[in-house]
Short mmCIF file of C-alpha atoms and ligand atoms in Angstrom, two decimals:
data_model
loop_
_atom_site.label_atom_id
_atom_site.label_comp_id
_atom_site.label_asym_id
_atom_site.label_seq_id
_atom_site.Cartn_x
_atom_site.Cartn_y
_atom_site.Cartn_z
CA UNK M 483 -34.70 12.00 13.58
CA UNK M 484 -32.08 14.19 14.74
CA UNK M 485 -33.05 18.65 14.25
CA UNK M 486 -29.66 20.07 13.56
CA UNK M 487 -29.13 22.94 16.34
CA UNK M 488 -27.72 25.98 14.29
CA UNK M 489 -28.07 27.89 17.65
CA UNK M 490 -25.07 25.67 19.25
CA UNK M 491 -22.86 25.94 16.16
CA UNK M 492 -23.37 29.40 15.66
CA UNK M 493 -22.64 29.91 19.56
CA UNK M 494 -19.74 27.65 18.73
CA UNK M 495 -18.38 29.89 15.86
CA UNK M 496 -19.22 32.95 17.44
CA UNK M 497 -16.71 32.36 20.13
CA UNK M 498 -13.91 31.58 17.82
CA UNK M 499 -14.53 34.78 16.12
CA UNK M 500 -14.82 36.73 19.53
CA UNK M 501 -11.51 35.24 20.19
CA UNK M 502 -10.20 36.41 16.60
CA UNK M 503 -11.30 39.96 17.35
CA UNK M 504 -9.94 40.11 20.51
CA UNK M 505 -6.47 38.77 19.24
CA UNK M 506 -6.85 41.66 16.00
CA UNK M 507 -7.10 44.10 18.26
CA UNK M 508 -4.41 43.45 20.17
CA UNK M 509 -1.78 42.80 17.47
CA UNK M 510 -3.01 45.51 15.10
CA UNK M 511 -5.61 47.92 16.76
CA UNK M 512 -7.99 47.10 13.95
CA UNK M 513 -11.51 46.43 15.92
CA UNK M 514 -13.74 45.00 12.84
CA UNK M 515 -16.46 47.42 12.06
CA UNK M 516 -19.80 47.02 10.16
CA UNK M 517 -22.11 49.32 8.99
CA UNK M 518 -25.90 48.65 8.75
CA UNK M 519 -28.40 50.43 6.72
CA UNK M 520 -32.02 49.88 7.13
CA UNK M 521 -34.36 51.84 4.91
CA UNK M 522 -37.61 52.19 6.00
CA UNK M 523 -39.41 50.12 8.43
CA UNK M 524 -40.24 46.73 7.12
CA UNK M 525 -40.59 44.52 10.72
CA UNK M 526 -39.16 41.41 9.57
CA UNK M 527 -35.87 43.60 8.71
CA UNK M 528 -35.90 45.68 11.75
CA UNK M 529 -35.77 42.84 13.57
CA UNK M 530 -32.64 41.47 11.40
CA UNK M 531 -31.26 44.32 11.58
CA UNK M 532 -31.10 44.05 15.03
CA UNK M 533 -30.30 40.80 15.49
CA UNK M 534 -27.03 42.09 13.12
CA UNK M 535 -26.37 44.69 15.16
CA UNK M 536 -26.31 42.55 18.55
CA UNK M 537 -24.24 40.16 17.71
CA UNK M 538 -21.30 42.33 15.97
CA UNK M 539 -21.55 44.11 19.43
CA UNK M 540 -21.18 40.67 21.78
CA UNK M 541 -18.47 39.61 19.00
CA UNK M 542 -16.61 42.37 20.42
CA UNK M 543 -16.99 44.35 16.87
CA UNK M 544 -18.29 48.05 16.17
CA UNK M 545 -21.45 48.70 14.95
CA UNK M 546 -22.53 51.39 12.98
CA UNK M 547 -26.50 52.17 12.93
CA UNK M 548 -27.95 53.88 9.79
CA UNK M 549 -31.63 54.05 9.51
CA UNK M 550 -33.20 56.00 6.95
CA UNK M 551 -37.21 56.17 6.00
CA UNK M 552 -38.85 54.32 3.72
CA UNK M 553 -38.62 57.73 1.62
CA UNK M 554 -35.30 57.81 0.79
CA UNK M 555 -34.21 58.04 -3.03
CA UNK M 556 -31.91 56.01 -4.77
CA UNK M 557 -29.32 59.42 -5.21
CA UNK M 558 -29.08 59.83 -1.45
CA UNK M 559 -28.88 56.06 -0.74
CA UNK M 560 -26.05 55.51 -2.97
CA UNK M 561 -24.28 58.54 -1.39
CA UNK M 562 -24.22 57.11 1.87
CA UNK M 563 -23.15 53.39 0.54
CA UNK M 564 -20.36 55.71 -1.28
CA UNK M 565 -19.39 57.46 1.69
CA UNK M 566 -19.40 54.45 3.69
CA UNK M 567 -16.80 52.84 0.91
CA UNK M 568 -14.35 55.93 1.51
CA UNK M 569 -14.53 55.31 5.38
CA UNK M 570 -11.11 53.22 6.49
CA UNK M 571 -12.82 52.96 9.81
CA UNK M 572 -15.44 50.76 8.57
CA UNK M 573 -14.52 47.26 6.71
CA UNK M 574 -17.96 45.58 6.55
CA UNK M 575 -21.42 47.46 4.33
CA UNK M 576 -24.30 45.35 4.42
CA UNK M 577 -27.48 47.13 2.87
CA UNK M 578 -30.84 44.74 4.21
CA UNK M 579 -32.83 43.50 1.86
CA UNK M 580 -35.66 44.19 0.30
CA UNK M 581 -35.45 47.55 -0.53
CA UNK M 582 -38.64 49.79 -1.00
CA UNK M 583 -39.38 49.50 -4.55
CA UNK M 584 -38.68 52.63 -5.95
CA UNK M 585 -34.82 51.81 -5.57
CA UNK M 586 -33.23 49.52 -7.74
CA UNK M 587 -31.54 46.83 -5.65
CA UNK M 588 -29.39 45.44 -8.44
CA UNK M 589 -27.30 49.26 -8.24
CA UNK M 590 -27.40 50.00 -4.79
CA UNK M 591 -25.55 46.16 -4.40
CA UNK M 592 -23.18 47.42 -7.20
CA UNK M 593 -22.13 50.50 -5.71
CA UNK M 594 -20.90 48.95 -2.31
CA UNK M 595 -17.16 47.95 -2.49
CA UNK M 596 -16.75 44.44 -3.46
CA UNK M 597 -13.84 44.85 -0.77
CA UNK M 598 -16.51 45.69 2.02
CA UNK M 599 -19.42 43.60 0.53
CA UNK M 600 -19.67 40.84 3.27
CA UNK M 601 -23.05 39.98 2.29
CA UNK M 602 -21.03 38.46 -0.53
CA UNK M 603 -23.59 40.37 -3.01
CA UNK M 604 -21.42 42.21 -5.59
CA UNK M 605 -21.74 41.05 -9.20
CA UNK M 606 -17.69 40.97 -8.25
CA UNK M 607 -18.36 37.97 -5.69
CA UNK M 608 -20.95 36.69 -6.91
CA UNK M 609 -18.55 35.94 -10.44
CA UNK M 610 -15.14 34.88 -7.71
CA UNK M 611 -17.30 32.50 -6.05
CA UNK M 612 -18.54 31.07 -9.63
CA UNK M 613 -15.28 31.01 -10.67
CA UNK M 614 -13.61 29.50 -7.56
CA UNK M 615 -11.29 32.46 -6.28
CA UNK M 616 -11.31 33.33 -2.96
CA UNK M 617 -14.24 36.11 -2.34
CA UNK M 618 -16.93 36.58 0.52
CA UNK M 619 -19.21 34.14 0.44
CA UNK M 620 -23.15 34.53 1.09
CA UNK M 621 -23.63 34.27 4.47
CA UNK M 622 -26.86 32.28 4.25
CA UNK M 623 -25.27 30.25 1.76
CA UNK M 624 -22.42 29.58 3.44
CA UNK M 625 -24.45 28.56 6.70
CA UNK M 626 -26.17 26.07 5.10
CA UNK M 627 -22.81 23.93 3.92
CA UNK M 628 -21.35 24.48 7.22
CA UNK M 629 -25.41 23.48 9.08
CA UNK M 630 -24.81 20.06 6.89
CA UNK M 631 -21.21 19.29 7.70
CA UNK M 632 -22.16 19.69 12.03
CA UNK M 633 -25.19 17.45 10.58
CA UNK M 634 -21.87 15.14 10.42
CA UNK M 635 -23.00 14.28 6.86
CA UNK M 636 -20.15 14.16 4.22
CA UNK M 637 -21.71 15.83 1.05
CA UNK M 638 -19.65 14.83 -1.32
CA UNK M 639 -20.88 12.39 -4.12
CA UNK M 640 -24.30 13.30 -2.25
CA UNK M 641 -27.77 14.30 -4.39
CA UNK M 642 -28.93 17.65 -3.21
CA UNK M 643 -32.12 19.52 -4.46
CA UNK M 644 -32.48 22.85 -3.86
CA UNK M 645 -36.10 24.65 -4.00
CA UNK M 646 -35.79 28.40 -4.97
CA UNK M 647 -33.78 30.44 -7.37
CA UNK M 648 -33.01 33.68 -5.46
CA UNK M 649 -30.03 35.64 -5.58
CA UNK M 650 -29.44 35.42 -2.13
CA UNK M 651 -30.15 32.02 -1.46
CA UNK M 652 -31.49 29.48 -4.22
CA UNK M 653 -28.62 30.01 -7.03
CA UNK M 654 -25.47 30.72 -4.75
CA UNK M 655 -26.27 27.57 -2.24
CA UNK M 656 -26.92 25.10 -5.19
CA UNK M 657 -23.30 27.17 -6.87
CA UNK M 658 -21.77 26.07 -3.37
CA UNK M 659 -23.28 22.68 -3.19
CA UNK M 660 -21.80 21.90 -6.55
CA UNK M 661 -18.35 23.27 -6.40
CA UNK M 662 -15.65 20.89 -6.07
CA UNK M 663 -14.55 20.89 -2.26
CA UNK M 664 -17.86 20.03 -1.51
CA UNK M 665 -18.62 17.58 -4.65
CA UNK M 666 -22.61 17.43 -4.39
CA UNK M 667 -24.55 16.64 -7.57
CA UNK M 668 -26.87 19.47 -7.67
CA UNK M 669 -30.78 20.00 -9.04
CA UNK M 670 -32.71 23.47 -8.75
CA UNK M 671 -35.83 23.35 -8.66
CA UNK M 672 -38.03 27.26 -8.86
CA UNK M 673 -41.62 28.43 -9.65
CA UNK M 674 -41.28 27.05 -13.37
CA UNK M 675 -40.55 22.94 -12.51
CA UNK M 676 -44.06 20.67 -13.28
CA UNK M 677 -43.20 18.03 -10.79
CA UNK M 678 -40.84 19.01 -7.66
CA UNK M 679 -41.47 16.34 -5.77
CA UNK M 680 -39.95 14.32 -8.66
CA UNK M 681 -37.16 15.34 -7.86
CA UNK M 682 -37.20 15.57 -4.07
CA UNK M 683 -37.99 12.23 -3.79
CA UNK M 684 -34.40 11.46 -5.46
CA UNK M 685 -32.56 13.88 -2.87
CA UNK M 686 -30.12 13.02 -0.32
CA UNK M 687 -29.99 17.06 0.76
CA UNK M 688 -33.09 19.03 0.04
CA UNK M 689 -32.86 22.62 0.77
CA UNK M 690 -36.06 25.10 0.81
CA UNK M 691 -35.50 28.68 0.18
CA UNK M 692 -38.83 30.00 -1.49
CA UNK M 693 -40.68 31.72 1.32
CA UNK M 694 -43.92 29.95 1.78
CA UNK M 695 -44.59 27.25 4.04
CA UNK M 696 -45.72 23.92 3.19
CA UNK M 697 -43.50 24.24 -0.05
CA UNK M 698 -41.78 21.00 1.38
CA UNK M 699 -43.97 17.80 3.05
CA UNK M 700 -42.95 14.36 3.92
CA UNK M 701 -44.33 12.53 1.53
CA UNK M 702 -41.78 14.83 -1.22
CA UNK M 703 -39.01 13.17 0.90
CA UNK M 704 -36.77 10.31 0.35
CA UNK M 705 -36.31 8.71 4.01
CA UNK M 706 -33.33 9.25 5.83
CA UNK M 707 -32.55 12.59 3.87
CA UNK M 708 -31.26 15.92 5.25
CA UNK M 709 -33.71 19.32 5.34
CA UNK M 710 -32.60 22.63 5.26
CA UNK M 711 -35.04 24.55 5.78
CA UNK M 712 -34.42 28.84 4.95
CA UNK M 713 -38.32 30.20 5.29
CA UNK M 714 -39.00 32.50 7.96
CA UNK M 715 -42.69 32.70 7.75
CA UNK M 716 -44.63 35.11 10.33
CA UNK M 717 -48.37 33.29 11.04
CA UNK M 718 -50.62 35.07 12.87
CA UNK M 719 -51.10 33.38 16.15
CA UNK M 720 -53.57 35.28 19.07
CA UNK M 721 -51.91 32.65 21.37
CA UNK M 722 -48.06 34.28 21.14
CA UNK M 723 -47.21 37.65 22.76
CA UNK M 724 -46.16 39.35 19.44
CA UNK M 725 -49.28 38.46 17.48
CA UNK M 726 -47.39 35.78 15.40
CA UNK M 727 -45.31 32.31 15.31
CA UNK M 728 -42.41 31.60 12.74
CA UNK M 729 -42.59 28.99 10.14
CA UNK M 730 -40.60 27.55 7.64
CA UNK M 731 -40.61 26.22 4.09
CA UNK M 732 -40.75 22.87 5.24
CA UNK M 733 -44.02 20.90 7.23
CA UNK M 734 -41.79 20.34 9.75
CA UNK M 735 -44.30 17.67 11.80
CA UNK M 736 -44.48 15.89 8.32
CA UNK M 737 -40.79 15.93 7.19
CA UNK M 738 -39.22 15.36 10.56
CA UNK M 739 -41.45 11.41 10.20
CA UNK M 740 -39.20 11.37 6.95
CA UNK M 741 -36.00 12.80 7.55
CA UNK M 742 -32.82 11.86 9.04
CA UNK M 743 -32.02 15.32 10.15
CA UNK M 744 -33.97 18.75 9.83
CA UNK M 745 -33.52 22.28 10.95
CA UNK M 746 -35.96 23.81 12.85
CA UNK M 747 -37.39 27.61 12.17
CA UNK M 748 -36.58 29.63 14.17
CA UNK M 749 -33.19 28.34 15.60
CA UNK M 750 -31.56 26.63 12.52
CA UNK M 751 -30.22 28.61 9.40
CA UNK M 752 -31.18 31.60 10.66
CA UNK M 753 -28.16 31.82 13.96
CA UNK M 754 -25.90 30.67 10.93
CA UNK M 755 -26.50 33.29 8.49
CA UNK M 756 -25.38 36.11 11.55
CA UNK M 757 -23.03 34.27 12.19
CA UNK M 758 -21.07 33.82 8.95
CA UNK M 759 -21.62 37.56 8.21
CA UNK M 760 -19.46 38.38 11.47
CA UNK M 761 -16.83 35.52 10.13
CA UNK M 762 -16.91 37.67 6.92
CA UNK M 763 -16.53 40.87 8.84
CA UNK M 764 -13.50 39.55 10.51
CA UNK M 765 -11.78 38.63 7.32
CA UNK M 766 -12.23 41.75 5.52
CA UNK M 767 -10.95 43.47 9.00
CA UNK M 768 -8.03 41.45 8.85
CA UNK M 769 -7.22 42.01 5.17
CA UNK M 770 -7.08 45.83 5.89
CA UNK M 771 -5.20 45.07 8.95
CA UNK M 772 -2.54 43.45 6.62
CA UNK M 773 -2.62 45.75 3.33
CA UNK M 774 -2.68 48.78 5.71
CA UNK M 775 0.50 46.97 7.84
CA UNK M 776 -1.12 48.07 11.00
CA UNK M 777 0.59 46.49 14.47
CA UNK M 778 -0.12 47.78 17.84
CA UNK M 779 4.06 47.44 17.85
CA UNK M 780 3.96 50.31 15.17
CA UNK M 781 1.10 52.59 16.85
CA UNK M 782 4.01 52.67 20.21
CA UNK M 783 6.85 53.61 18.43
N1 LIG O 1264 -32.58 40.07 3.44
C1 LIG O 1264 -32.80 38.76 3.69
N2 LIG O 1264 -31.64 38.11 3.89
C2 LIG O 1264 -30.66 39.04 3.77
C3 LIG O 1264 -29.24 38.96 3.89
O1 LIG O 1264 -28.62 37.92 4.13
N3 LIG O 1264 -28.58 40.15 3.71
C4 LIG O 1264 -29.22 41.30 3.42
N4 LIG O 1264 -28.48 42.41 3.24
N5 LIG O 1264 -30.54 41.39 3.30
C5 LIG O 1264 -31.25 40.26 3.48
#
């Protein structure tokens, strides 16, 4: 059983994109910039958030910081995604998720430029990547088919079921999985199916994205298949410093007696998802660089 290290690929696709900022920069000026809002103070995003923030800054990329409290109103929040869209300085938005309830998320994600929206979000992305045009693509998403591929397994023709039907996760991986570069034959599975293990029995790829552990157990699993495992599950645990330990979706001392290959939580989709949304950051950088025809040649002159 091998556990597929998305620290080592993400460390490995981080550097390429360091080196694509760095070369931006020189031939255009154009340092990739992305702006972060937090609203409130919800730990497990704070901690995102941060993570976010870290890496855009060793990527050699701008930051830009915007916490507001858990207070906030819709009006004001949409404001500042607005204002954000009218800034030429800043190329990526990403708004963290959830939002306290008394905003809707479904307009705040409409109102940030599908141009800037490298969360990949936007009903307009969303409906590109459905459609097969070229868009941003969900950064967890996106992880996951690149997490399989370093697994060195070739997906196509492959059975994959996915567990989960969220917007961020569930329905754009299983959209991904089934599209035709990557060829998978694809089942979701949510809340409403009898018999999951049914399926998950059947599954070369099964992917867990419904946030709560033990969804997934080795005796669900076909042996020799691949996990993917999305959950980030805080247990309370006296024994560790911060109060808690991480889980996933998956048993992972049950599954890994099953599997062929497995991530492990933390350390496996979670470096990915970071890692793609600097790879999207880039791009959209690049794609002002080149509408805007900026060159450092220009800027002498
Ligand atoms: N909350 C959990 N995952 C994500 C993500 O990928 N992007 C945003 N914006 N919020 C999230």
């Amino acid at each position: 059983m091998k556990t597929i290290d998305g620290k080592s690929l993400a460390a490995k696709m981080r550097g390429e994109i360091k080196d694509g900022v760095e070369a931006l920069a020189k031939e255009t000026g154009v340092i990739p910039a992305l702006a972060v809002i937090l609203v409130g103070d919800n730990p497990a995003s704070v901690s995102y958030v941060t993570a976010k923030e870290k890496a855009c800054k060793e990527a050699g990329m701008a930051s830009r910081e915007i916490r507001m409290p858990a207070e906030t109103s819709e009006k004001e929040l949409l404001e500042t995604v607005r204002s954000l869209n009218e800034d030429a300085s800043v190329h990526g938005i990403l708004v963290q998720l959830p939002l306290p309830e008394h905003i809707r998320e479904n307009a705040v994600i409409d109102a940030i430029s599908p141009e800037k929206d490298v969360d990949g979000f936007s009903p307009v992305n969303v409906g590109k990547m459905m459609i097969g045009e070229e868009c941003f693509l969900p950064c967890t998403p996106h992880g996951i088919i690149k997490l399989i591929e370093f697994a060195g397994m070739d997906i196509a023709g492959k059975h994959a079921v996915v567990i989960g039907r969220s917007n961020i996760v569930g329905k754009p991986v299983a959209a991904l999985l089934a599209r035709r570069e990557t060829n998978a034959t694809v089942t979701l599975c949510h809340t409403g199916t009898p018999d999951i293990a049914r399926f998950t029995r059947e599954a070369d790829i099964v992917v867990v994205a419904t946030g709560r552990p033990g969804t997934l157990t080795g005796d669900m699993l076909k042996p020799g298949a691949v996990v993917i495992d999305v959950g980030v599950n805080r247990i309370a645990d006296a024994a560790k410093p911060k109060g808690f330990r991480l889980v996933g979706d998956a048993d992972f001392e049950s599954c890994s007696r099953v599997a062929s290959a497995i991530t492990p939580v933390p350390g496996g989709v979670g470096p990915m998802t970071i890692t793609m949304l600097l790879w999207n950051t880039l791009e959209s950088a690049r794609r002002f660089a080149r509408l805007t025809g900026c060159t450092t040649a220009e800027k002498m002159v």
